[in-house]
PDB file of C-alpha atoms in Angstrom:
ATOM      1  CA  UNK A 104      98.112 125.759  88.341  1.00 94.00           C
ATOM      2  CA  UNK A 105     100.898 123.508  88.980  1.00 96.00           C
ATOM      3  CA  UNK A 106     103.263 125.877  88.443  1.00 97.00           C
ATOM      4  CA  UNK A 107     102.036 128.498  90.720  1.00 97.00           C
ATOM      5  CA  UNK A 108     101.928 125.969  93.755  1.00 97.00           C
ATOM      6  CA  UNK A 109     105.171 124.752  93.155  1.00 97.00           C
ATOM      7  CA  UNK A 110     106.421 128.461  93.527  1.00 97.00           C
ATOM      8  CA  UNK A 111     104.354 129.019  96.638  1.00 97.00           C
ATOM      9  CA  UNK A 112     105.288 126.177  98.252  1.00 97.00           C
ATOM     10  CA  UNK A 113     108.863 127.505  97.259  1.00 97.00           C
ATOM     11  CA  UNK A 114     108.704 131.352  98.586  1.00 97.00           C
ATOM     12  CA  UNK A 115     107.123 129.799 101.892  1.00 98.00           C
ATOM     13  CA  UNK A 116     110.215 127.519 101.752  1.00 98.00           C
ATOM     14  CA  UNK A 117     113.183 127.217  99.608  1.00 97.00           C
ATOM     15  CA  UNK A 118     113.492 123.742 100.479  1.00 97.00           C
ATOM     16  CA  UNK A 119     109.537 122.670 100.201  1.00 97.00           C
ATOM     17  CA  UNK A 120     109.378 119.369  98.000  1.00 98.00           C
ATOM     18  CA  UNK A 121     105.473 118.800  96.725  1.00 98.00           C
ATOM     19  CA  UNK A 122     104.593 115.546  97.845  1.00 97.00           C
ATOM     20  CA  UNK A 123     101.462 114.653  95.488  1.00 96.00           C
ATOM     21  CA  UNK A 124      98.683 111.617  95.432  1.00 94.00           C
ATOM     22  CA  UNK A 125      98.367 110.120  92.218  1.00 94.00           C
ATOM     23  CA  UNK A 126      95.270 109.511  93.014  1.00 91.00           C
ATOM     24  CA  UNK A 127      93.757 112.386  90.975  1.00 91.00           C
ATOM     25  CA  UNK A 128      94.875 110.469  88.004  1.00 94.00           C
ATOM     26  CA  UNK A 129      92.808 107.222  88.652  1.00 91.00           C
ATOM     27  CA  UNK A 130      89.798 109.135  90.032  1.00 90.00           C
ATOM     28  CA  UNK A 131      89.507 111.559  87.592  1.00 90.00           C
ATOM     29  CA  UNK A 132      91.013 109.233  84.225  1.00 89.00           C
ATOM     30  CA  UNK A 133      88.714 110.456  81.977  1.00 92.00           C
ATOM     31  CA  UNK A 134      89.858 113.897  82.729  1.00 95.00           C
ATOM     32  CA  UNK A 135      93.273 113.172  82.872  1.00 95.00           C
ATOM     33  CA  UNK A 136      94.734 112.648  79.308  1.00 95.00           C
ATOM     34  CA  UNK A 137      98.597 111.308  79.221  1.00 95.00           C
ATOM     35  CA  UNK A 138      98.753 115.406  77.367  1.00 96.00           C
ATOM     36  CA  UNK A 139      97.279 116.642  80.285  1.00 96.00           C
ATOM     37  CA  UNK A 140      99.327 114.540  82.848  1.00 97.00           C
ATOM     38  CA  UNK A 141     101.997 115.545  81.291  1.00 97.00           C
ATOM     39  CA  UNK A 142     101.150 119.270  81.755  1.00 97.00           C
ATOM     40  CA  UNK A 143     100.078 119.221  85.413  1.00 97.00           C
ATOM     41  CA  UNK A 144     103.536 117.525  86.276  1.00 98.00           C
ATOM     42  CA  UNK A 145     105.656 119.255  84.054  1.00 97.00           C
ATOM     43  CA  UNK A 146     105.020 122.401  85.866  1.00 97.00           C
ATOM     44  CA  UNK A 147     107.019 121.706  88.344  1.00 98.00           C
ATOM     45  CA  UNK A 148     110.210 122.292  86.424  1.00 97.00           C
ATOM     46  CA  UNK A 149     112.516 120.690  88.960  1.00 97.00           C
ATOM     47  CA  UNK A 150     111.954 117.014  89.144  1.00 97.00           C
ATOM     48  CA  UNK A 151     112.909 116.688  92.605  1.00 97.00           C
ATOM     49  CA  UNK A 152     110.497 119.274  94.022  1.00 98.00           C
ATOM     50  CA  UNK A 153     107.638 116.979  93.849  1.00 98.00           C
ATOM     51  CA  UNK A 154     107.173 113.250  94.798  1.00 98.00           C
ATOM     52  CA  UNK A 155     104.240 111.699  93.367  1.00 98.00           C
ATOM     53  CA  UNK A 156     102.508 108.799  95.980  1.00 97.00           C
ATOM     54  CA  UNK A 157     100.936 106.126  93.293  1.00 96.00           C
ATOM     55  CA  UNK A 158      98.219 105.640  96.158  1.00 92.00           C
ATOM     56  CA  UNK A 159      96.669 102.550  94.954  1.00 90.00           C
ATOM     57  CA  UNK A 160      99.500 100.485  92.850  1.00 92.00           C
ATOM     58  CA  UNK A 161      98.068  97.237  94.315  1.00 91.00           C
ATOM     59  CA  UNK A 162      95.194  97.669  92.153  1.00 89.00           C
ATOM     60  CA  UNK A 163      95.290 100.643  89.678  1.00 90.00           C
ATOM     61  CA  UNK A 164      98.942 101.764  89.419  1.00 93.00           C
ATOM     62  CA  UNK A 165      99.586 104.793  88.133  1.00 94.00           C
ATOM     63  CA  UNK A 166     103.337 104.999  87.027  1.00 95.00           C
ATOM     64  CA  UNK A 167     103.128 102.986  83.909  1.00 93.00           C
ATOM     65  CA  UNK A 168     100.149 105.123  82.632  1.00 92.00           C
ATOM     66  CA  UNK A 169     102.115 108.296  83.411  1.00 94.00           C
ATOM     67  CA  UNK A 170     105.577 107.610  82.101  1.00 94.00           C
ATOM     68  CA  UNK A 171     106.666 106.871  85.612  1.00 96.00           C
ATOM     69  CA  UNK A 172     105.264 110.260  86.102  1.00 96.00           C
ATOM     70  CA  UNK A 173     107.361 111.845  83.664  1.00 97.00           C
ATOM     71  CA  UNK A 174     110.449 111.597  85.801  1.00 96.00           C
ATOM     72  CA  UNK A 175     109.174 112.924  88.779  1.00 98.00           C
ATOM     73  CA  UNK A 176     110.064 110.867  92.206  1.00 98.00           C
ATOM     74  CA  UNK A 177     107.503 108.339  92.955  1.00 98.00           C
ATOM     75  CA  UNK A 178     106.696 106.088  95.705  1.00 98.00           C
ATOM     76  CA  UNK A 179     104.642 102.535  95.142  1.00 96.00           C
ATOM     77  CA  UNK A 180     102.127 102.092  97.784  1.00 95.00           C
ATOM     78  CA  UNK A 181      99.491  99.770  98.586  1.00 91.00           C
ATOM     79  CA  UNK A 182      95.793 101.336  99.657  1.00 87.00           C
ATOM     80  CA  UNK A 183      94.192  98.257 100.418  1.00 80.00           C
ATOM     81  CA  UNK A 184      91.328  99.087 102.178  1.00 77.00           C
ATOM     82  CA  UNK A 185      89.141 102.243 102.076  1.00 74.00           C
ATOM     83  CA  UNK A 186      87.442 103.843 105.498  1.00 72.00           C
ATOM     84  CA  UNK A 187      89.265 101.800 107.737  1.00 67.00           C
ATOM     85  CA  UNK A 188      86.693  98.826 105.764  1.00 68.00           C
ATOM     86  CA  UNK A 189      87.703  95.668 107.532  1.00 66.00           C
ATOM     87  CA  UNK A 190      87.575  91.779 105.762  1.00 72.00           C
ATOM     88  CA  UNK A 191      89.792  89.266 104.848  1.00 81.00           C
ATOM     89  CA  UNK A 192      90.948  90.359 101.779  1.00 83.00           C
ATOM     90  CA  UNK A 193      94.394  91.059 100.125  1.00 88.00           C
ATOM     91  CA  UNK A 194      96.668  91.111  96.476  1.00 91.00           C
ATOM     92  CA  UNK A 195      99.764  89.200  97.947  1.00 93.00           C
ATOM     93  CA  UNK A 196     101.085  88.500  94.080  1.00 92.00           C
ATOM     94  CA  UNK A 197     100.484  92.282  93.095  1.00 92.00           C
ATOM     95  CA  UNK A 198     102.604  93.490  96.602  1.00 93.00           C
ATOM     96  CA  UNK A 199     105.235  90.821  96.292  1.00 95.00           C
ATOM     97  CA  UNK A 200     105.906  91.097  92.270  1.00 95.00           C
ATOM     98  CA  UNK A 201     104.586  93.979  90.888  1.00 94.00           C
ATOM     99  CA  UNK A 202     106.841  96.167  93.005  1.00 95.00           C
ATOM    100  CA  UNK A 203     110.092  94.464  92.038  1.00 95.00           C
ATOM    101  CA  UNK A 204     108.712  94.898  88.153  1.00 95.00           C
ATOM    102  CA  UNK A 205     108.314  98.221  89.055  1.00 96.00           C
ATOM    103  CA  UNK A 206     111.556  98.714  90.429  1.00 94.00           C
ATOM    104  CA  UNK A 207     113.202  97.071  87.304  1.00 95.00           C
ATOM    105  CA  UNK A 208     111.352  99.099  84.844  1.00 95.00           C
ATOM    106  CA  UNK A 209     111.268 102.786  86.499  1.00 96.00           C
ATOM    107  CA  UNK A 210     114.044 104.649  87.229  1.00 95.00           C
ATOM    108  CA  UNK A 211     112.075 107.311  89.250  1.00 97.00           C
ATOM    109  CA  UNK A 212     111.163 105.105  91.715  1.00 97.00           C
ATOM    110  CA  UNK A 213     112.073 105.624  94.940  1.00 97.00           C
ATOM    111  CA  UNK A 214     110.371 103.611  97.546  1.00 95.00           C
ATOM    112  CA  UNK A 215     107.354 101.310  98.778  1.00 95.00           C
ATOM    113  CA  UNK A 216     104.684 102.560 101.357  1.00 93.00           C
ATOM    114  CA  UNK A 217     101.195 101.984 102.688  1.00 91.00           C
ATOM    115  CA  UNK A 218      98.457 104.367 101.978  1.00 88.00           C
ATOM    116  CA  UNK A 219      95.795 102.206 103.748  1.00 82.00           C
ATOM    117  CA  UNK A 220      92.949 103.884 105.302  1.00 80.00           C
ATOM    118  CA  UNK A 221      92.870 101.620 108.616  1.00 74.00           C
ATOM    119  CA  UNK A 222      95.484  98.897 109.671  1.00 70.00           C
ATOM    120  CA  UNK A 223      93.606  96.391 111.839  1.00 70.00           C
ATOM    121  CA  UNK A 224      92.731  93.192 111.091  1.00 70.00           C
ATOM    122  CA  UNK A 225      94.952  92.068 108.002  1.00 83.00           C
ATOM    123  CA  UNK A 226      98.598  92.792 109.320  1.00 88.00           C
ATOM    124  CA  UNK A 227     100.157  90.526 107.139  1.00 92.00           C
ATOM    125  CA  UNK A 228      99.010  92.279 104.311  1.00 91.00           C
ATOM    126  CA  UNK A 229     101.317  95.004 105.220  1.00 90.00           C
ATOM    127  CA  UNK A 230     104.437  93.413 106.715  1.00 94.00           C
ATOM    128  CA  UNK A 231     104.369  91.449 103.105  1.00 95.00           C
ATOM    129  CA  UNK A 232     104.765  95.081 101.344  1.00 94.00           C
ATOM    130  CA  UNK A 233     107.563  96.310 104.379  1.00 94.00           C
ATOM    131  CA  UNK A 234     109.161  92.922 103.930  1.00 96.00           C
ATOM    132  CA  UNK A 235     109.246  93.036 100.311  1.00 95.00           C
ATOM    133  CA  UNK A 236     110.434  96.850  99.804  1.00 94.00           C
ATOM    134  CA  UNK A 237     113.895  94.632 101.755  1.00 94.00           C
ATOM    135  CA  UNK A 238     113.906  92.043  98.927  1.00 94.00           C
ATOM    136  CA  UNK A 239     115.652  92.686  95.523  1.00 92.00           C
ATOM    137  CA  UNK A 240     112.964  89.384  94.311  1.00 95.00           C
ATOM    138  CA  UNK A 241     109.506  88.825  95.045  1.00 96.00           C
ATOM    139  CA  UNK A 242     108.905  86.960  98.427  1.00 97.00           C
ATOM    140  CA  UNK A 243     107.411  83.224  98.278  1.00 97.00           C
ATOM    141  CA  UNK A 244     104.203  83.799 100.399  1.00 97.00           C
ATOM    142  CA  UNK A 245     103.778  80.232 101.664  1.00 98.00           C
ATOM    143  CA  UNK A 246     106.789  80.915 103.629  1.00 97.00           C
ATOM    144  CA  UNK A 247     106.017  84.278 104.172  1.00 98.00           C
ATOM    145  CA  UNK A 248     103.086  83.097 105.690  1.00 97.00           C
ATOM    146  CA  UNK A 249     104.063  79.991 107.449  1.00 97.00           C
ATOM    147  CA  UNK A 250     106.717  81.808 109.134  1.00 96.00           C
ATOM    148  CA  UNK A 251     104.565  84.896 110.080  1.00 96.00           C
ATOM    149  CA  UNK A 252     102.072  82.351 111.822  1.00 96.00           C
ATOM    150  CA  UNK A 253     105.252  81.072 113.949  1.00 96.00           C
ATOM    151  CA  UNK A 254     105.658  84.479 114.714  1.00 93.00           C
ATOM    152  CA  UNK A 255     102.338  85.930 115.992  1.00 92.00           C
ATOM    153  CA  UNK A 256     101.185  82.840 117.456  1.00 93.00           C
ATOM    154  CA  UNK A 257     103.787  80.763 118.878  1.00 92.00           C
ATOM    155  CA  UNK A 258     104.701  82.752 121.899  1.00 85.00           C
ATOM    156  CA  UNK A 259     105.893  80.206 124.209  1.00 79.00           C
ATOM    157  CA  UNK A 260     104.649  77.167 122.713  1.00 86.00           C
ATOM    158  CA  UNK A 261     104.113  75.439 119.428  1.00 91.00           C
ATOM    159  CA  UNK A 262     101.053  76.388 117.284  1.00 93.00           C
ATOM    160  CA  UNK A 263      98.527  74.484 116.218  1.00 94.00           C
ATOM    161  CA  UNK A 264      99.109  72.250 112.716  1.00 95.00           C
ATOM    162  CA  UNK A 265      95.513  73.503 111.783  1.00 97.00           C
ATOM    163  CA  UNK A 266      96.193  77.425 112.374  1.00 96.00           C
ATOM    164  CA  UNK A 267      98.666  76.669 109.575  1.00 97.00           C
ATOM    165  CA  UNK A 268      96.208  75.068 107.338  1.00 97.00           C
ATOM    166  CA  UNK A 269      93.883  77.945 107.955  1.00 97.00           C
ATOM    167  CA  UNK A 270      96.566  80.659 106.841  1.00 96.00           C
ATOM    168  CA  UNK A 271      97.589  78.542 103.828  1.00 97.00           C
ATOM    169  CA  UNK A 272      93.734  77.987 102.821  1.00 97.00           C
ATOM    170  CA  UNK A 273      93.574  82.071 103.332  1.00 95.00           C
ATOM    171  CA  UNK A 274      96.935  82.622 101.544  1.00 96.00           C
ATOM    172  CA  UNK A 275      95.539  80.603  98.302  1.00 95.00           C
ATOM    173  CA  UNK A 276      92.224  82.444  98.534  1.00 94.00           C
ATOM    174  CA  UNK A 277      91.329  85.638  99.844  1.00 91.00           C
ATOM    175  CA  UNK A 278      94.777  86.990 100.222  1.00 92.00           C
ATOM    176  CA  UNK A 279      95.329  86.177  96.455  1.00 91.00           C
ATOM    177  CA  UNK A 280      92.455  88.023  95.174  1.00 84.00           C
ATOM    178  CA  UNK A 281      93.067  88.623  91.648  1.00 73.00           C
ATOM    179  CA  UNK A 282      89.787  90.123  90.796  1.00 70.00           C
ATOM    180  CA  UNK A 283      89.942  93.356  92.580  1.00 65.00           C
ATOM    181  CA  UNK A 284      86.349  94.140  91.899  1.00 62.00           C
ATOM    182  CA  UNK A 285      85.059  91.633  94.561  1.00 54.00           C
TER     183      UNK A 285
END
């Protein structure tokens, strides 16, 4: 099956590269056998006629199951939320060090992006992931955050000393959810 897209994606266009969620991997795992994986990916002979987008690496990452997807390109990306869902809620350790481990680990890999389903209301979710795809280590988020509140809210005058306890209380709590079932 893979095979046969690969080549029609080809005859449409020579110069067609497969990009691929990962996705069917983590929905689907008791289907998809490391064999089968294997398989599916290795019919498209060419490694870089495919890029495989590891949807949800925040949570459920993909690559290391797969071999780094057996050598095909791969980008990390964070999902975090699904319908647009809204809440305070975020993984800040899992987008600030698992991508650098990543990195470090998978030659393959060759770039961060969001995946995200809706983008309003927990923007510093995000610019954490854009931020970090800049940094060769993982970013400290209390300064990450302190300086991000200086940002958005300081406009022309100096923010409140209790907006910043707010974001740090946040920072240690819901935007360090470790438990990704809740």
């Amino acid at each position: 099956v893979s095979y046969n897209t690969w080549q029609s994606l080809k005859a449409a266009d020579s110069e067609a590269i497969w990009m691929m969620q990962g996705w069917l991997f983590f929905s689907l795992s008791s289907f998809w056998t490391i064999d089968r994986i294997e398989a599916y990916l290795g019919g498209v002979v060419v490694d870089n006629d495919m890029i495989v987008i590891d949807l949800f690496s925040e949570t459920a990452p993909q690559w290391q199951k797969t071999n780094s997807y057996f050598g095909k390109p791969w980008l990390w990306c964070e999902l975090h939320n699904f319908g647009g869902s809204l809440g305070l809620y975020g993984q800040i350790m899992n987008i600030t060090i698992n991508p650098i481990e990543a990195l470090a680990n998978s030659s393959s890999l060759i770039g961060f992006g969001l995946t995200m389903e809706g983008q309003e209301g927990n923007e510093i979710v995000y610019d954490l992931l854009l931020d970090q795809a800049w940094s060769e280590s993982p970013i400290e988020t209390a300064t990450y955050f302190h300086n991000w509140v200086t940002r958005r809210y300081a406009g022309n005058g100096l923010v409140p000393s209790e907006l910043y306890t707010a974001w740090e209380m946040m920072r240690t709590t819901v935007y360090n959810n470790t438990n990704p079932s809740i």
